mmCIF file of C-alpha atoms in Angstrom:
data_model
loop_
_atom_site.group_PDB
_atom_site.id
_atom_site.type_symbol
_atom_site.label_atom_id
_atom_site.label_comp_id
_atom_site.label_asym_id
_atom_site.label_seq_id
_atom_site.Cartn_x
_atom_site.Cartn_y
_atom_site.Cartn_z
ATOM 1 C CA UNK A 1 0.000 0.000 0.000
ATOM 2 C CA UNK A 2 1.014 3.619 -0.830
ATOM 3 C CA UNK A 3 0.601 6.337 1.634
ATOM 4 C CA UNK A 4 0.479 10.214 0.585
ATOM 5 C CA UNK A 5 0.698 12.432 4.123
ATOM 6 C CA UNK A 6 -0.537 15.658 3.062
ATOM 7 C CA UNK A 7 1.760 18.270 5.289
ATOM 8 C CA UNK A 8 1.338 21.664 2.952
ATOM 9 C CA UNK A 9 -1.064 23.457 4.950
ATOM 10 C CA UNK A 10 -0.089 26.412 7.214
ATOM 11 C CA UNK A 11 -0.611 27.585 10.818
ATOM 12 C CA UNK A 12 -3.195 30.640 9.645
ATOM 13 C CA UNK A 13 -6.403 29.007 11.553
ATOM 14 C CA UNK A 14 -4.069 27.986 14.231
ATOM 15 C CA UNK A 15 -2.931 31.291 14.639
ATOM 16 C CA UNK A 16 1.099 29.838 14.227
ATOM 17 C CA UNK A 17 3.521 31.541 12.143
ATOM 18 C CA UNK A 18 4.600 28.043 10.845
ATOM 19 C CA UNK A 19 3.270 25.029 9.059
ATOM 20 C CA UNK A 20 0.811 23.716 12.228
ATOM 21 C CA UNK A 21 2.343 19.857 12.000
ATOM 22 C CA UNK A 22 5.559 21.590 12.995
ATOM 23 C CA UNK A 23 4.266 22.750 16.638
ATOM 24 C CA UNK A 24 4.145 20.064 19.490
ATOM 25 C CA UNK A 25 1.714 18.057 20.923
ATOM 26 C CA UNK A 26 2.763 16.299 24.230
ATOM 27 C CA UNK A 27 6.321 17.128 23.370
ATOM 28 C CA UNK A 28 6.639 16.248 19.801
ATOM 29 C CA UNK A 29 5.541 17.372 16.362
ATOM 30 C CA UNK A 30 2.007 17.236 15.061
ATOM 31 C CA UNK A 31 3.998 15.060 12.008
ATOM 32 C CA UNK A 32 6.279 12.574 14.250
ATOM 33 C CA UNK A 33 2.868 11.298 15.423
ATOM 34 C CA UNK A 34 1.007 11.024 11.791
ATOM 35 C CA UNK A 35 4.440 9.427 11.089
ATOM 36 C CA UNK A 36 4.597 6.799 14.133
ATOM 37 C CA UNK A 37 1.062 5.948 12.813
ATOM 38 C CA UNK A 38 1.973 4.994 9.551
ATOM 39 C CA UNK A 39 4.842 3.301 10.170
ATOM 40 C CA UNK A 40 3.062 1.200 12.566
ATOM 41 C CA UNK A 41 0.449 0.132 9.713
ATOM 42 C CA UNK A 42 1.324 -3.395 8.812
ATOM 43 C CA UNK A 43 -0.067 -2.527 5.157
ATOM 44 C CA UNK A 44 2.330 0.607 4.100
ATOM 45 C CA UNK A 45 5.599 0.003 2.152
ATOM 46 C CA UNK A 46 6.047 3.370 0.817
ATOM 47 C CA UNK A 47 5.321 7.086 1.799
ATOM 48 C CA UNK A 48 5.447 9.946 0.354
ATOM 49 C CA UNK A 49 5.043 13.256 2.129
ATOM 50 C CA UNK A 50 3.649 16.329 0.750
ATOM 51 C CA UNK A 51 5.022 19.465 1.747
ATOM 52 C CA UNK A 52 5.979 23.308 0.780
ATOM 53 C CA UNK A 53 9.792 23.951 0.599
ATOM 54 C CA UNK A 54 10.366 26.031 3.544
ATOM 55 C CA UNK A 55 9.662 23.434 5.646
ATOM 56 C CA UNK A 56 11.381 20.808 3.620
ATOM 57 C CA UNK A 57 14.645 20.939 6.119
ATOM 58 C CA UNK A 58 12.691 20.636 9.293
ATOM 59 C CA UNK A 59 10.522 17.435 7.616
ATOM 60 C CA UNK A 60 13.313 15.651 6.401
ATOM 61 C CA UNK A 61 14.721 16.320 9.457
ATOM 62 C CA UNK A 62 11.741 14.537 11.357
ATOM 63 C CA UNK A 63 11.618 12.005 9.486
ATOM 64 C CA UNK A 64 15.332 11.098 9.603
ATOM 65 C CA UNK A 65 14.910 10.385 13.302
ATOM 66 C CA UNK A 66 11.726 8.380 12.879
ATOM 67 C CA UNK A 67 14.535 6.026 11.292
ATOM 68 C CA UNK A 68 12.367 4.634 8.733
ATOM 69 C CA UNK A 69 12.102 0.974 7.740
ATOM 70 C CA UNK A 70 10.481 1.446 4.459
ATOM 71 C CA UNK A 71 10.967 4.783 1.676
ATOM 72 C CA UNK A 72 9.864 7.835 2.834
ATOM 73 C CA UNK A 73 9.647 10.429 -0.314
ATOM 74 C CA UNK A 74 9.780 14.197 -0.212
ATOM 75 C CA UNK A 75 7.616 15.809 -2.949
ATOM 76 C CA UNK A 76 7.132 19.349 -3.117
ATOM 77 C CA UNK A 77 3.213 20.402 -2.435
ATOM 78 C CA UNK A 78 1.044 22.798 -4.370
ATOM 79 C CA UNK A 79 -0.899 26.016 -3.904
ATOM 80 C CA UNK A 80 -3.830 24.006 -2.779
ATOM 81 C CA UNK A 81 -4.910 20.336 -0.573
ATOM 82 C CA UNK A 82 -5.840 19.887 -4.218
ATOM 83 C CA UNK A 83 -3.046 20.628 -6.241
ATOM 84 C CA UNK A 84 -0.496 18.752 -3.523
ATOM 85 C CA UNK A 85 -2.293 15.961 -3.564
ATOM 86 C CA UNK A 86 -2.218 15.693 -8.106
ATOM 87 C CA UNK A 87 1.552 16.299 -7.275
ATOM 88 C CA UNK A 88 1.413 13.430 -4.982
ATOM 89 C CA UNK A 89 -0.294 11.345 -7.574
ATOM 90 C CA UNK A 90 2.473 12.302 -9.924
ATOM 91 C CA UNK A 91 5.112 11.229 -7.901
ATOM 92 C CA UNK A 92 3.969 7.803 -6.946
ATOM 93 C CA UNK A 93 6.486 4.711 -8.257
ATOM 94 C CA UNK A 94 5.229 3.223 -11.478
ATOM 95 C CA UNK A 95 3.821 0.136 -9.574
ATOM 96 C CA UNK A 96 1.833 2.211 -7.501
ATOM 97 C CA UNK A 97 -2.407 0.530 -8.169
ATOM 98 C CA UNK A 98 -4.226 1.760 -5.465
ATOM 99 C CA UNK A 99 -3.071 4.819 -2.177
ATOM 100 C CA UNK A 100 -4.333 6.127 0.769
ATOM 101 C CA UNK A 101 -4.258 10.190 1.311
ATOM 102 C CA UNK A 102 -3.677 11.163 4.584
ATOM 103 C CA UNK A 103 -3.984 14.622 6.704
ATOM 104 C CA UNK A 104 -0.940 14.820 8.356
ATOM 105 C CA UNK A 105 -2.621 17.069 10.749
ATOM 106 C CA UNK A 106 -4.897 13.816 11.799
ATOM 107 C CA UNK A 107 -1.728 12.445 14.313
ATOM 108 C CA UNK A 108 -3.831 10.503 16.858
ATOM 109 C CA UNK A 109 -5.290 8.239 13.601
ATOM 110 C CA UNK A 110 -4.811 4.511 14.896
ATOM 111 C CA UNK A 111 -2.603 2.162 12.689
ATOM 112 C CA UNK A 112 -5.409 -0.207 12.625
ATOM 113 C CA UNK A 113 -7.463 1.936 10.637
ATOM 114 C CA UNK A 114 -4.747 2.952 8.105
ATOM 115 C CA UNK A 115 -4.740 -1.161 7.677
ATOM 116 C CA UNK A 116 -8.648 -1.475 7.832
ATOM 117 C CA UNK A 117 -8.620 1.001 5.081
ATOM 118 C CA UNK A 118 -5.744 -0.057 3.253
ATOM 119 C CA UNK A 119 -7.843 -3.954 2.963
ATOM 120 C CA UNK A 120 -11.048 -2.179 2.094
ATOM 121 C CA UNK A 121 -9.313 -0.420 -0.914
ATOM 122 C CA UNK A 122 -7.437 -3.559 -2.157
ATOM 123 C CA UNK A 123 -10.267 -5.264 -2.459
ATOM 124 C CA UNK A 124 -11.624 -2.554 -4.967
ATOM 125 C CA UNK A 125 -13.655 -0.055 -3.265
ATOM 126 C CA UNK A 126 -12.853 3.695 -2.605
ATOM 127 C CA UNK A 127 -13.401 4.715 0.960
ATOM 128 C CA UNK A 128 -13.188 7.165 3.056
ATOM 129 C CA UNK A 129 -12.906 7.204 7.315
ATOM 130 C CA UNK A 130 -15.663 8.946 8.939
ATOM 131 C CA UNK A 131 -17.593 9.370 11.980
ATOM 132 C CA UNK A 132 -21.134 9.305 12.338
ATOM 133 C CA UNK A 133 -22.409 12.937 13.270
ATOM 134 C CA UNK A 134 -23.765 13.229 16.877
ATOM 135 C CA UNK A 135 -24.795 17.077 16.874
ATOM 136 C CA UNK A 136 -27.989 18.173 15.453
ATOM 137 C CA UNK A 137 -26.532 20.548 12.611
ATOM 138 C CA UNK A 138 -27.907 23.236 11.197
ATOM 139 C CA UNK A 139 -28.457 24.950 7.635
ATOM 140 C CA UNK A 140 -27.779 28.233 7.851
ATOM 141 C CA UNK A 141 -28.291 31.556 5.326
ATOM 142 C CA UNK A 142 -25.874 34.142 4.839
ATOM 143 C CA UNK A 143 -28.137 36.273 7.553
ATOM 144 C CA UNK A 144 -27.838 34.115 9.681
ATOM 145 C CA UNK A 145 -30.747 32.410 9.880
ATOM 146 C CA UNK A 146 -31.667 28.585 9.831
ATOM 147 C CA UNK A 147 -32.903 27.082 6.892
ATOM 148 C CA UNK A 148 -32.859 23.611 7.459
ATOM 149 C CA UNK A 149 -32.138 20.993 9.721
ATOM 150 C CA UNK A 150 -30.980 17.687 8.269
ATOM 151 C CA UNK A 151 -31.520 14.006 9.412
ATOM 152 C CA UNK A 152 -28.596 13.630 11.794
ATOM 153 C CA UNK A 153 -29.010 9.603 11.009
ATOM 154 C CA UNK A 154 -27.631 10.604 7.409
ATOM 155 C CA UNK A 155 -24.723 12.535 8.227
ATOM 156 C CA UNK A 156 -21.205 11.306 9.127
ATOM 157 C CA UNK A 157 -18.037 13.426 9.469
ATOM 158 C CA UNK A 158 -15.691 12.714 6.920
ATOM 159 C CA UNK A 159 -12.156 11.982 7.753
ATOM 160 C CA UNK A 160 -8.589 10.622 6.330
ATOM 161 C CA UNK A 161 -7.210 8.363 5.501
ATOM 162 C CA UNK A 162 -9.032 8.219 2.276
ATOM 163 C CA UNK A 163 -8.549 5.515 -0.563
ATOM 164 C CA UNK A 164 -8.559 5.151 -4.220
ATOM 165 C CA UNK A 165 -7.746 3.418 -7.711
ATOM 166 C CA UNK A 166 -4.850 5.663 -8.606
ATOM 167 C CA UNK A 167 -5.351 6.077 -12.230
ATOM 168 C CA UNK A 168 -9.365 6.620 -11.600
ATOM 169 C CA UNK A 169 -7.984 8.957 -8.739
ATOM 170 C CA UNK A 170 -5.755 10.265 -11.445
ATOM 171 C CA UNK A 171 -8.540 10.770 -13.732
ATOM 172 C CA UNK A 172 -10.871 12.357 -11.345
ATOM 173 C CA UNK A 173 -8.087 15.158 -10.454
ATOM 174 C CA UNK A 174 -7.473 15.923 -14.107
ATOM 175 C CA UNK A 175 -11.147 16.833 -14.982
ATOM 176 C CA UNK A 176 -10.882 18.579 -11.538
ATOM 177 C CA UNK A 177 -8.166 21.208 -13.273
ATOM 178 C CA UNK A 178 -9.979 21.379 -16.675
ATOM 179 C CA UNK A 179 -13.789 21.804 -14.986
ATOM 180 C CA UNK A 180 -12.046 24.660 -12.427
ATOM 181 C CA UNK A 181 -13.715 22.160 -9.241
ATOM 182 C CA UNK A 182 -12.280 23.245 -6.108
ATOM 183 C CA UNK A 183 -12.681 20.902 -2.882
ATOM 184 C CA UNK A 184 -11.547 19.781 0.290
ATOM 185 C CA UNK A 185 -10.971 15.974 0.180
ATOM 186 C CA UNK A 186 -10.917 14.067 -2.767
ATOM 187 C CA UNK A 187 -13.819 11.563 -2.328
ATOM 188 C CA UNK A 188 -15.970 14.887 -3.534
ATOM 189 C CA UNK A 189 -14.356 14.289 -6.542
ATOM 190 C CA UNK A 190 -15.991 10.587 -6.869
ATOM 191 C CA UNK A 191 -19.037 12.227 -5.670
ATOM 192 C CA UNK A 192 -19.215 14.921 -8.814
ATOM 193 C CA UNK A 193 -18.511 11.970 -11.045
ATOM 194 C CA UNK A 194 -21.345 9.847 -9.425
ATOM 195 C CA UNK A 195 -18.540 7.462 -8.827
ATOM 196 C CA UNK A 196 -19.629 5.394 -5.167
ATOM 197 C CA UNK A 197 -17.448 5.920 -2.404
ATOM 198 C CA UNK A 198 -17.826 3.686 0.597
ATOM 199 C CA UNK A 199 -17.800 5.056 4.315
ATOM 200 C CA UNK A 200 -15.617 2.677 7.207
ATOM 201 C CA UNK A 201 -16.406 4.294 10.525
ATOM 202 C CA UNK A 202 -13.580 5.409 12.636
ATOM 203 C CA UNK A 203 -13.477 6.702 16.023
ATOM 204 C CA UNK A 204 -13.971 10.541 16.610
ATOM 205 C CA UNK A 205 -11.094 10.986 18.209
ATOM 206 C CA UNK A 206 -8.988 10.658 15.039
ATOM 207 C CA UNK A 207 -9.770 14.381 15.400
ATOM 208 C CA UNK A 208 -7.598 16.605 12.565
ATOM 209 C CA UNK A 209 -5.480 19.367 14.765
ATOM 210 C CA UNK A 210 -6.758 22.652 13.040
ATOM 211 C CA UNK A 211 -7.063 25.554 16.456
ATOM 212 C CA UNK A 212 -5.022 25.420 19.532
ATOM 213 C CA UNK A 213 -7.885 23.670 21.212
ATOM 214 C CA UNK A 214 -7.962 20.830 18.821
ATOM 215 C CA UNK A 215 -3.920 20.480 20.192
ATOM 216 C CA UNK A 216 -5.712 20.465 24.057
ATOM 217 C CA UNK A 217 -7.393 17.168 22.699
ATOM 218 C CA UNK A 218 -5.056 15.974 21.149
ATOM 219 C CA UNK A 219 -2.573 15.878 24.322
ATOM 220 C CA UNK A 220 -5.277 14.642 26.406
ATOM 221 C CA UNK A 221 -6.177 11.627 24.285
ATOM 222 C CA UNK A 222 -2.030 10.763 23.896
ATOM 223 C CA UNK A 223 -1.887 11.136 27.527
ATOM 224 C CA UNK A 224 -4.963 8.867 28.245
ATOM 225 C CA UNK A 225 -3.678 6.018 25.808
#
């Protein structure tokens, strides 16, 4: 199995002055835990991490004293989740079927479910970790006001990892550029194509460290395990 880390995000919502997988939780960086978890998987022989070059040094750094047992592959990001993750496409080794993508900002995800999605995605679906939704959510206009409130029992929070077919992955990325789509994970590409994407339920603590409270979680959950 093939496993992209997306790291070329920033610390803007964090309120950092750096790349957010760069500040510590419990002592470490955000990455060295993403990276723990997927060199725990029993499934991943190869991954590649997608990054912007200023922080090229300190990742290759990191990952250097993870002391890998399998490649680890630098490849430079994009301007967008979207555009880093066609670069990560691009870079994958020639033998490369299927691949997971992976928010490196997700670093309490449990090996088991990089491995539970890695099997689901061998065996030919696409699928995506999620959580089923447990707040009542709410519609809401641009004043403000509710519009709609949808059947909870439908909703599920959609996480990484996330896994494809890499040339229908491929595929679905390059209609992405020449239709102008923009999104935020790339099972809403298979969605805009009608193509079925499969939901395996994860825990909701495979939270994805966005504000400085998501890093209080985080810290308690590492502590508690």
């Amino acid at each position: 199995m093939h496993l992209l880390i997306a790291c070329a995000g920033s610390g803007r919502r964090m309120g950092a002055p750096r790349n957010k997988l760069l500040l510590p939780v419990a002592g470490r960086p955000v990455l060295a835990w993403t990276l723990d978890a997927a060199l725990a998987s029993a499934s991943v022989r190869w991954i590649g991490i997608v990054g912007q070059a200023v922080d090229r040094a300190d990742i290759e750094a990191l990952v250097a004293a993870a002391v890998p047992d399998r490649p680890v592959q630098w490849i430079q990001g994009g301007d967008t989740r979207q555009d880093s993750v066609s670069n990560g496409l691009a870079a994958l080794p020639a033998d490369a079927e299927v691949v997971l993508i992976h928010d490196g900002a997700r670093c309490l995800v449990d090996p088991a479910l990089i491995d539970r999605c890695a099997a689901a995605v061998a065996a030919g679906d696409a699928v995506i970790a999620a959580a089923p939704v447990t707040d009542t959510i709410k519609r809401v206009d641009a004043a403000g006001v509710i519009t709609a409130t949808p059947d909870r029992a439908e909703l599920w929070g959609a996480q990484t990892p996330q896994g494809f077919a890499v040339e229908q992955l491929r595929q679905a990325h390059a209609l992405a550029r020449r239709e102008g789509w923009s999104v935020t994970d790339d099972a809403s590409l298979f969605e805009r194509l009608g193509w079925p994407v499969k939901v395996l339920e994860s825990s909701p603590a495979n939270i994805k460290i966005t504000t400085p409270f998501d890093i209080t979680i985080a810290e308690a959950v590492l502590a508690a395990r």
